[in-house]
Coordinates of N, CA and C in Angstrom, one line a residue:
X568 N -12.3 27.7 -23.8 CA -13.6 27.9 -23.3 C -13.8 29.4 -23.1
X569 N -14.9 29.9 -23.5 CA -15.2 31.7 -23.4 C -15.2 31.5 -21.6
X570 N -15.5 33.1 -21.8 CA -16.8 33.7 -20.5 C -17.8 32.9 -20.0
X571 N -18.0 32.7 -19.0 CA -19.3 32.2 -18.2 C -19.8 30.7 -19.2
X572 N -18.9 30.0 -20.0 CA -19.6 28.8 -20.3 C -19.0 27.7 -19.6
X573 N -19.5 27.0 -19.3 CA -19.4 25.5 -19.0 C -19.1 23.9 -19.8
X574 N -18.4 23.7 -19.1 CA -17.3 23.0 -20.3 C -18.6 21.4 -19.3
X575 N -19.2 20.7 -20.6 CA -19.9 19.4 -20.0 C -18.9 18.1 -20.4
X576 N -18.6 17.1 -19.1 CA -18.1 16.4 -19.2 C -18.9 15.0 -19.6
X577 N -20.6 15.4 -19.9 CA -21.3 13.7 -19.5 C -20.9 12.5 -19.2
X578 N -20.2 12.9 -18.0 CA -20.1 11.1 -17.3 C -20.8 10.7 -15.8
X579 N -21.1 12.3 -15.4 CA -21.8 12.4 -14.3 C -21.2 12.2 -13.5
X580 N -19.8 12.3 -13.5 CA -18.8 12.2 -12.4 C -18.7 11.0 -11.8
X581 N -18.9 9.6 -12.8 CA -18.1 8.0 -12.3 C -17.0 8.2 -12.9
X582 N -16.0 9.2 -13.7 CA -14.6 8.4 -14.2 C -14.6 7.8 -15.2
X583 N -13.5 7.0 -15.5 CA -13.6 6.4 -16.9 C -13.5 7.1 -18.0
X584 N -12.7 6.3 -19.1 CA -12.9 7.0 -20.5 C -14.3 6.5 -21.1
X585 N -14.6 7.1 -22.3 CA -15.6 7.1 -22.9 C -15.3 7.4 -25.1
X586 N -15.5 6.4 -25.3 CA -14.8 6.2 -26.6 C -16.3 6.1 -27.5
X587 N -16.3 7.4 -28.3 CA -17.8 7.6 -29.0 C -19.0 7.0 -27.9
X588 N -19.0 7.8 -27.1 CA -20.0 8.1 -25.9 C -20.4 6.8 -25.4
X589 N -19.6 5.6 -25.8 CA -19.2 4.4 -25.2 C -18.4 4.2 -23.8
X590 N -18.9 3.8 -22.4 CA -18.2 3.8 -21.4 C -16.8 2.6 -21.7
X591 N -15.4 2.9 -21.7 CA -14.4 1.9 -21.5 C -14.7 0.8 -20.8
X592 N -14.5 -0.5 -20.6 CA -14.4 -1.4 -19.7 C -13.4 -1.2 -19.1
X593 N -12.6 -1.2 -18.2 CA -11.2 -1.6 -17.9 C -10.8 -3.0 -17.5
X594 N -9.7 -3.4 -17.5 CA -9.5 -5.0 -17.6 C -9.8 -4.8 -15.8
X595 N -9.8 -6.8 -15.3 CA -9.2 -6.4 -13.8 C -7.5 -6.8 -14.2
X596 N -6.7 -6.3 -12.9 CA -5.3 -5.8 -12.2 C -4.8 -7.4 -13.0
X597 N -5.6 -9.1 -12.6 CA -4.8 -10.1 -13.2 C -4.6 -9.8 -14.4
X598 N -5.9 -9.4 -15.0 CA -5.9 -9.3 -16.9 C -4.1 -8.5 -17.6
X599 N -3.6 -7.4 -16.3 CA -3.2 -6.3 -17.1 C -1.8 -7.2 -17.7
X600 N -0.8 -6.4 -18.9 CA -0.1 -7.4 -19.2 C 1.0 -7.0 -18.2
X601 N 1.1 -5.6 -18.3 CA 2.7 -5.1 -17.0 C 3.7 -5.5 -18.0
X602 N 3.7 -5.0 -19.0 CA 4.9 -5.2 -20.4 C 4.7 -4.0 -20.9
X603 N 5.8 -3.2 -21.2 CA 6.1 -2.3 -22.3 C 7.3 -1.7 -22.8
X604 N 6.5 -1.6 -23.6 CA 8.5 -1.6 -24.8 C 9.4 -0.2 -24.6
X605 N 8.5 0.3 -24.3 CA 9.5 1.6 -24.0 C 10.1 1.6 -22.8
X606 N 9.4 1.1 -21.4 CA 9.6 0.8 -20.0 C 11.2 0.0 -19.7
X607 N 11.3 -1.4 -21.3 CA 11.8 -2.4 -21.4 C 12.9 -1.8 -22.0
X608 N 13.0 -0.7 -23.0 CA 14.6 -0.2 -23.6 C 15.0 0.8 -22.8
X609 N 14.1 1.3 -21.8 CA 14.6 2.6 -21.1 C 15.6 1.4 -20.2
X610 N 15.4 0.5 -19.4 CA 15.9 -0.5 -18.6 C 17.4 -0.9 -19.5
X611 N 16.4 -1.2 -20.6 CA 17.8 -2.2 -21.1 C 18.9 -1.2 -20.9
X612 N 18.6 -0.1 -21.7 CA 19.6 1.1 -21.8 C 20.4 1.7 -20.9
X613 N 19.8 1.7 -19.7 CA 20.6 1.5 -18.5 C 21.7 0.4 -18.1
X614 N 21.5 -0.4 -18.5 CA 22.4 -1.9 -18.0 C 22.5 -1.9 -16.8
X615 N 21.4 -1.9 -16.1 CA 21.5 -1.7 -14.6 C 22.2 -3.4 -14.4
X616 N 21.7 -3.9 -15.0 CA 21.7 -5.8 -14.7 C 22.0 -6.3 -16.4
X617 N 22.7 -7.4 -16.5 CA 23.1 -8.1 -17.4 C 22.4 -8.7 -17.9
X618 N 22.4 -9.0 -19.5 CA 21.1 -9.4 -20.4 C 20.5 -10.5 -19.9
X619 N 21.6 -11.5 -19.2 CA 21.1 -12.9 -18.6 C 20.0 -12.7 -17.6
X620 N 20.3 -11.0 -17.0 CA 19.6 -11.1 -15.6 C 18.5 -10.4 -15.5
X621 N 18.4 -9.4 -17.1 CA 17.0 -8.9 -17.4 C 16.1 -9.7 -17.3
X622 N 15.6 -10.6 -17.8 CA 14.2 -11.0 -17.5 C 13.8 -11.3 -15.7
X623 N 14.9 -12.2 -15.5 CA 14.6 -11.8 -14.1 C 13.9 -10.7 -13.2
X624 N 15.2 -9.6 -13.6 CA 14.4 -8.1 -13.0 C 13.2 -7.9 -13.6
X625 N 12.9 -8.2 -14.7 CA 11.2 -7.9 -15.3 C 10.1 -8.3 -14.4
X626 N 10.7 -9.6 -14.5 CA 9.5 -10.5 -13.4 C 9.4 -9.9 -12.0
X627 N 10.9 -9.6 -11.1 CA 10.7 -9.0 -9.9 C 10.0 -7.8 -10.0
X628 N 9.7 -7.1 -10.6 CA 9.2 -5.3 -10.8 C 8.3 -5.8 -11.3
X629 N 7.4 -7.2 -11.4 CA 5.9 -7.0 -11.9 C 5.3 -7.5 -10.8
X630 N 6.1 -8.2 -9.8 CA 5.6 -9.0 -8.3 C 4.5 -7.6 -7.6
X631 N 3.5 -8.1 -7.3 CA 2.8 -7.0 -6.6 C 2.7 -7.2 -4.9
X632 N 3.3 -6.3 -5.0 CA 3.5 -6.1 -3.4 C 2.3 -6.2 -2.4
X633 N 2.8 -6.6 -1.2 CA 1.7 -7.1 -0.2 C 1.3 -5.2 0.5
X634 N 0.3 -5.4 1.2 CA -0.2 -4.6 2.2 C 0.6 -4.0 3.1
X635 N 1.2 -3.1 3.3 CA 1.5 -2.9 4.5 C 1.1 -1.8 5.3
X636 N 1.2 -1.7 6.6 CA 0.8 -0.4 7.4 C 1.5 -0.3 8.7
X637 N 1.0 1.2 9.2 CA 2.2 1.3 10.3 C 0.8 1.8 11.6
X638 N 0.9 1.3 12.6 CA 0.0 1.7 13.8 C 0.7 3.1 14.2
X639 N 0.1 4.2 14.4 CA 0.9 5.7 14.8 C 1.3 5.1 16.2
X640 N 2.3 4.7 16.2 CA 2.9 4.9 18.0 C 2.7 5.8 18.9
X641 N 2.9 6.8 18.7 CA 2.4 8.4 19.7 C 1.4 8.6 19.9
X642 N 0.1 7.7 19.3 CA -1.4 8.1 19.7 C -1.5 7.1 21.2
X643 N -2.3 7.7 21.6 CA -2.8 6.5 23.2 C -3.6 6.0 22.9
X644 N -3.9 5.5 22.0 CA -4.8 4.4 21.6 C -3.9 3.3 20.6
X645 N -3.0 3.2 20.7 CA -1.8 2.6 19.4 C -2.1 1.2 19.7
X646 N -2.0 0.9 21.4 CA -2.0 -0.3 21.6 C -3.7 -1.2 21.6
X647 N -4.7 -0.7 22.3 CA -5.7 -0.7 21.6 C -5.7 -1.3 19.9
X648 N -5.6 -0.4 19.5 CA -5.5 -0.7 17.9 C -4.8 -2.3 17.7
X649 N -3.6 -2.5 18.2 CA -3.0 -3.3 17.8 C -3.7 -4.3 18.4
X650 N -4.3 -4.6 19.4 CA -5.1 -5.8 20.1 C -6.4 -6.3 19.2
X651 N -7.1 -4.8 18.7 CA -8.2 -5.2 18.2 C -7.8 -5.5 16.7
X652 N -7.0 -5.8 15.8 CA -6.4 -6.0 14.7 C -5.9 -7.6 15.5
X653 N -5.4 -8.2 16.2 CA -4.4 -9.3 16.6 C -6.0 -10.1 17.4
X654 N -7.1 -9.7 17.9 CA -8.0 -10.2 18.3 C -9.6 -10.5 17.9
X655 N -9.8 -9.5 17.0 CA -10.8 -9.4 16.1 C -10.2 -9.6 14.8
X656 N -9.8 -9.3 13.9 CA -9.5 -9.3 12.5 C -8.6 -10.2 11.8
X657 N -7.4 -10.7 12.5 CA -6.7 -12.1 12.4 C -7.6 -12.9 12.2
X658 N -7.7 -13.5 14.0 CA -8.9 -14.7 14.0 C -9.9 -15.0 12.4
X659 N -10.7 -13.5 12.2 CA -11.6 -13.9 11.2 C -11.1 -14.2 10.0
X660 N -9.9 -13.8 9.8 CA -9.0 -13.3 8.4 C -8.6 -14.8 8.2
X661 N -8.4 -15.4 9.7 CA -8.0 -17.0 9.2 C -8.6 -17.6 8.8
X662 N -10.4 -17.4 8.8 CA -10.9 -18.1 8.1 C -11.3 -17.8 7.0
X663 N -11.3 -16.7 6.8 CA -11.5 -16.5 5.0 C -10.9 -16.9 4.4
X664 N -12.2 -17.4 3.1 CA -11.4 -18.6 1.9 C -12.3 -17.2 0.4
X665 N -11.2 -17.0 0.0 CA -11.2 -16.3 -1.5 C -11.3 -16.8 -2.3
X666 N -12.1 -17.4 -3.7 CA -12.8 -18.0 -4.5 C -11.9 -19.3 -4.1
X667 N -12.2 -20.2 -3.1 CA -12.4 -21.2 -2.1 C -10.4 -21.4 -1.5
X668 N -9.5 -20.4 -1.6 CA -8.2 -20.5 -1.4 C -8.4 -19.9 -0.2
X669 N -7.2 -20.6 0.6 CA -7.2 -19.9 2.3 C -6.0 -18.3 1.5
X670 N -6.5 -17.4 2.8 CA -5.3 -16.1 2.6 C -4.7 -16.2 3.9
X671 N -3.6 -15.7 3.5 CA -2.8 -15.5 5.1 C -3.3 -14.2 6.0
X672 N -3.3 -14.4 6.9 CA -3.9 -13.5 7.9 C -2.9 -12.4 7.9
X673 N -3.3 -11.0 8.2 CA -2.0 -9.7 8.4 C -1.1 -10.1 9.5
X674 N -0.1 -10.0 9.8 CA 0.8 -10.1 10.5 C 1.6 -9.0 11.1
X675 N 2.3 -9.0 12.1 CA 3.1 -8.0 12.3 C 4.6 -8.2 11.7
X676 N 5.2 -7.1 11.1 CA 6.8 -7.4 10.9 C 7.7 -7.5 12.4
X677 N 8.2 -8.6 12.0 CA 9.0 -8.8 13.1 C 9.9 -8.0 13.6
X678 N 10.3 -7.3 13.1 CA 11.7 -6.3 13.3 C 11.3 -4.7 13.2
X679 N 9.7 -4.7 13.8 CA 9.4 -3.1 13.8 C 8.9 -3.3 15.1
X680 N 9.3 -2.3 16.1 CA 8.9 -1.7 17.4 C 7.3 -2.4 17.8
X681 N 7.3 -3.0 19.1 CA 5.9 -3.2 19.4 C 4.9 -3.6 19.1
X682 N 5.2 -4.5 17.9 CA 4.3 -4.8 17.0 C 3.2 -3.6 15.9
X683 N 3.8 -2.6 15.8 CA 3.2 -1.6 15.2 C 3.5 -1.8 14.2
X684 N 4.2 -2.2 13.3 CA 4.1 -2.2 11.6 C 3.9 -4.0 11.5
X685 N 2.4 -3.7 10.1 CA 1.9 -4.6 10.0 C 2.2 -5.5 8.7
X686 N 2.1 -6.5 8.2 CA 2.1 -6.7 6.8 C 0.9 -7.9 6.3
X687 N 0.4 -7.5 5.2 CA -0.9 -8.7 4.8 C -0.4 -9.2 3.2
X688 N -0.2 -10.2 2.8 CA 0.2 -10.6 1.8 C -0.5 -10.2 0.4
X689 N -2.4 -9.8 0.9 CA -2.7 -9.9 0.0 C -2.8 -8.5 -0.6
X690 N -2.9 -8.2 -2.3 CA -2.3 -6.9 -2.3 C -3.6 -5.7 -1.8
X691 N -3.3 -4.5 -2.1 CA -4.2 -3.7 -2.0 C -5.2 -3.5 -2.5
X692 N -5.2 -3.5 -4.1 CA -6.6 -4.1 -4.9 C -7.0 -4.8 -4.3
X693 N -6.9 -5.8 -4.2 CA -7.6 -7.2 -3.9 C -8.2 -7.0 -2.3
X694 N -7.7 -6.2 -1.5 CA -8.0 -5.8 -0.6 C -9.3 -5.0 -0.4
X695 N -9.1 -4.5 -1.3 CA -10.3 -3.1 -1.4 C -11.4 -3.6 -2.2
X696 N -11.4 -5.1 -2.9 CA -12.5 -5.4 -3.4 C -13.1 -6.4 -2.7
X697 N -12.4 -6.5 -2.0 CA -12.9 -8.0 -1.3 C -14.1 -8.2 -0.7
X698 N -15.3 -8.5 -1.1 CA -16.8 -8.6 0.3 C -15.8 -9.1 1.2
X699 N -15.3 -10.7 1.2 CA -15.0 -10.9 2.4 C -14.2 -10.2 3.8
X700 N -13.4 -9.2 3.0 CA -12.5 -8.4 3.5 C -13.1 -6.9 4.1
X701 N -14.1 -6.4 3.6 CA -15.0 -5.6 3.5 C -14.5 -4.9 4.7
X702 N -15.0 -5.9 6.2 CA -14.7 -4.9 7.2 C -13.5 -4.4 7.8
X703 N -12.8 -5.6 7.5 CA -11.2 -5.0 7.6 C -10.4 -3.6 6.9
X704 N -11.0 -3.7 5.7 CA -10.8 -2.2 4.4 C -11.2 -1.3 5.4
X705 N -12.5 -1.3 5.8 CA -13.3 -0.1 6.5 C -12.2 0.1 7.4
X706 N -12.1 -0.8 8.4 CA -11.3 -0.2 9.5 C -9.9 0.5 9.0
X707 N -8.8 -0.1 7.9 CA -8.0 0.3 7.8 C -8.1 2.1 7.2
X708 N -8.8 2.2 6.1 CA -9.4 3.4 5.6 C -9.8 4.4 6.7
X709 N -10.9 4.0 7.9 CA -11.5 4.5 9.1 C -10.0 5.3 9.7
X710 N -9.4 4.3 10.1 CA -7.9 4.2 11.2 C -7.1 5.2 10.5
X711 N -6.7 5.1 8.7 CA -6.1 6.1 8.5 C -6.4 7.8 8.4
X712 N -7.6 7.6 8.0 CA -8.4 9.1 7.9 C -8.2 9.9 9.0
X713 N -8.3 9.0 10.5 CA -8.3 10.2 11.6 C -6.6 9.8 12.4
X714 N -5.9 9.4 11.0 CA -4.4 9.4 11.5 C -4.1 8.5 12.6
X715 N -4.8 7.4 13.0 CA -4.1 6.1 13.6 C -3.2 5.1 13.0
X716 N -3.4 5.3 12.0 CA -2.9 4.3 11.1 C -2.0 4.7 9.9
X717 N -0.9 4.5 9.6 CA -0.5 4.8 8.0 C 0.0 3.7 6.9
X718 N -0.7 3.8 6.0 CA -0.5 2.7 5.0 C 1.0 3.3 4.5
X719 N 2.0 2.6 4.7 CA 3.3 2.5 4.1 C 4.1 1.4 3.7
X720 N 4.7 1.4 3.0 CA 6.0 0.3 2.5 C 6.5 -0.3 3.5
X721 N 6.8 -1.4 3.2 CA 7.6 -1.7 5.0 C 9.1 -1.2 4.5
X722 N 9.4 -1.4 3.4 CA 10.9 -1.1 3.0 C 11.1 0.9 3.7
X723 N 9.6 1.8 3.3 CA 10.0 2.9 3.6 C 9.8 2.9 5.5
X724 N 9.3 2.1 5.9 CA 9.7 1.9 7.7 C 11.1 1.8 8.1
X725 N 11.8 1.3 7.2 CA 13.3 1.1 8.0 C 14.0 2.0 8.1
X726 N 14.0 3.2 7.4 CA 15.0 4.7 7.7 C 15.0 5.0 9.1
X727 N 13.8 5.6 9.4 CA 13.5 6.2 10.4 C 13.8 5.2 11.9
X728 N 13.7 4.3 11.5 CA 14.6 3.2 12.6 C 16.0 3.1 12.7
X729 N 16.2 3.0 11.6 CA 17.8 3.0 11.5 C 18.6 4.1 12.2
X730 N 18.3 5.7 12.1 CA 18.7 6.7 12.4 C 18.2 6.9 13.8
X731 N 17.2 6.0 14.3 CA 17.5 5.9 16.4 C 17.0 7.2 16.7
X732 N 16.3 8.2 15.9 CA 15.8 9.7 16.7 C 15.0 9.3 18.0
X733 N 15.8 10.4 18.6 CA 15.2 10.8 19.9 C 14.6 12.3 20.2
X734 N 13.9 12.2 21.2 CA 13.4 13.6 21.2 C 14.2 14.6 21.4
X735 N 15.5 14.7 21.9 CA 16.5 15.7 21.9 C 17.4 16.0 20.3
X736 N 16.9 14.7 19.3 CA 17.7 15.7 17.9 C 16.6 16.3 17.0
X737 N 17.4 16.7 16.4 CA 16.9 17.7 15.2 C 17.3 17.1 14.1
X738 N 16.2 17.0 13.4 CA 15.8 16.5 12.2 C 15.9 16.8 10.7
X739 N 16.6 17.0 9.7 CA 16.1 17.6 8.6 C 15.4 16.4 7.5
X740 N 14.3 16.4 6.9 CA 13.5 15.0 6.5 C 13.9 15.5 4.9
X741 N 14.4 15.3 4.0 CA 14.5 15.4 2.5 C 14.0 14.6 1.5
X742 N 12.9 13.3 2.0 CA 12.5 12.3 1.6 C 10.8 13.2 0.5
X743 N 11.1 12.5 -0.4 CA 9.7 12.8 -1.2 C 8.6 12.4 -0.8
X744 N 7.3 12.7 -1.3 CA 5.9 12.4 -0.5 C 5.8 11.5 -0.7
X745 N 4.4 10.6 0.1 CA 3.4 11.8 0.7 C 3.9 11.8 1.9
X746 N 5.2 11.5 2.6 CA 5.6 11.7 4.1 C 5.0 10.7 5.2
X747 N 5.1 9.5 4.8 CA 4.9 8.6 5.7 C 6.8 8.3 6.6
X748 N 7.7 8.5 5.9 CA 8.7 8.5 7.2 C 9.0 9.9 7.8
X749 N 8.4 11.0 7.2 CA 8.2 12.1 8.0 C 7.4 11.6 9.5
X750 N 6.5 11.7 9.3 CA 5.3 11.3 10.0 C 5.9 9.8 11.5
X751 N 6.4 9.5 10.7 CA 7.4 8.3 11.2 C 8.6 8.7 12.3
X752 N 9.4 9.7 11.3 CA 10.0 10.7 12.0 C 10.1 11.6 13.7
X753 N 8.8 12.1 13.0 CA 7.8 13.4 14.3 C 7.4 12.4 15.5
X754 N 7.2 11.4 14.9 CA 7.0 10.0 16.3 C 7.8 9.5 17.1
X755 N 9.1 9.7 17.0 CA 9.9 9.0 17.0 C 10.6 10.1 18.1
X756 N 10.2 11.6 17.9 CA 10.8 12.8 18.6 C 9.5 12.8 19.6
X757 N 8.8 12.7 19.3 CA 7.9 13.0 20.7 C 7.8 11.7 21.4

């Protein structure tokens, strides 16, 4: 592109490909296949697991994982949070029926501090589309923006437990982003 011209994208800024000025559909998340042949020889080629036990692993690594999140402990509003999630948002969550199936309500993980790490079965897509769910998204979205809340793995919660920091050690964090057991971490010291 020269000097002073402007490169036009015509999509108006929704996204999406556009194939001969045709907008793409995209499938939904059930449609997709979660199969690919190069994904499938890079694996095999590893022999991480035995031919018997490949398909297995296939199927585990297409399981879509549930929701999780962590209440910031160090805020003075933590506990707050956790009341109005365990007394507003449960209750209603138990009655929500998704094209007429019950969902399981979010829960707390058992084995995380004070009931601050949470878990909801259903996944994050499905979460984020949901009318019924609608105000729940808000709040979790709301909660994370001004740092009450952090959407994380439960699996990436267990480090920062395991190593017991207290506010008298010193820390070096080496973990990749976006720094939710950082964050986890710095909690843990103050």
């Amino acid at each position: 592109m020269g000097r002073g011209k402007k490169k036009s994208f015509g999509s108006k800024g929704r996204g999406g490909s556009h194939v001969n000025g045709e907008r793409k559909r995209y499938k939904k998340f059930e449609e997709l296949a979660r199969d690919n042949k190069s994904f499938r020889k890079y694996y095999t080629t590893q022999q991480i697991v035995s031919e018997d036990e490949f398909p297995e692993l296939m199927e585990t690594m297409r399981t879509v994982l549930p929701t999780n999140f962590r209440i910031t402990g160090s805020r003075q509003q933590a506990t707050d949070i956790r009341e109005q999630i365990m007394t507003e948002f449960v209750p209603y969550i138990r009655k929500v029926r998704i094209d007429g199936a019950e969902i399981e309500a979010p829960h707390p993980l058992p084995w995380y501090p004070n009931e601050f790490g949470w878990q909801f079965s259903i996944p994050r897509i499905a979460l984020k589309k949901s009318t019924e769910l609608a105000n729940f998204h808000s709040f979790l979205v709301t909660e994370t923006e001004i740092g009450n809340i952090s959407r994380q793995e439960a699996v990436s919660m267990v480090p920062p437990l395991l190593l017991d920091v207290r506010s008298d050690h010193i820390v070096l964090d080496m973990c990749a982003a976006p720094g939710s057991k950082t964050a986890q971490l710095v909690e843990a010291l103050h």
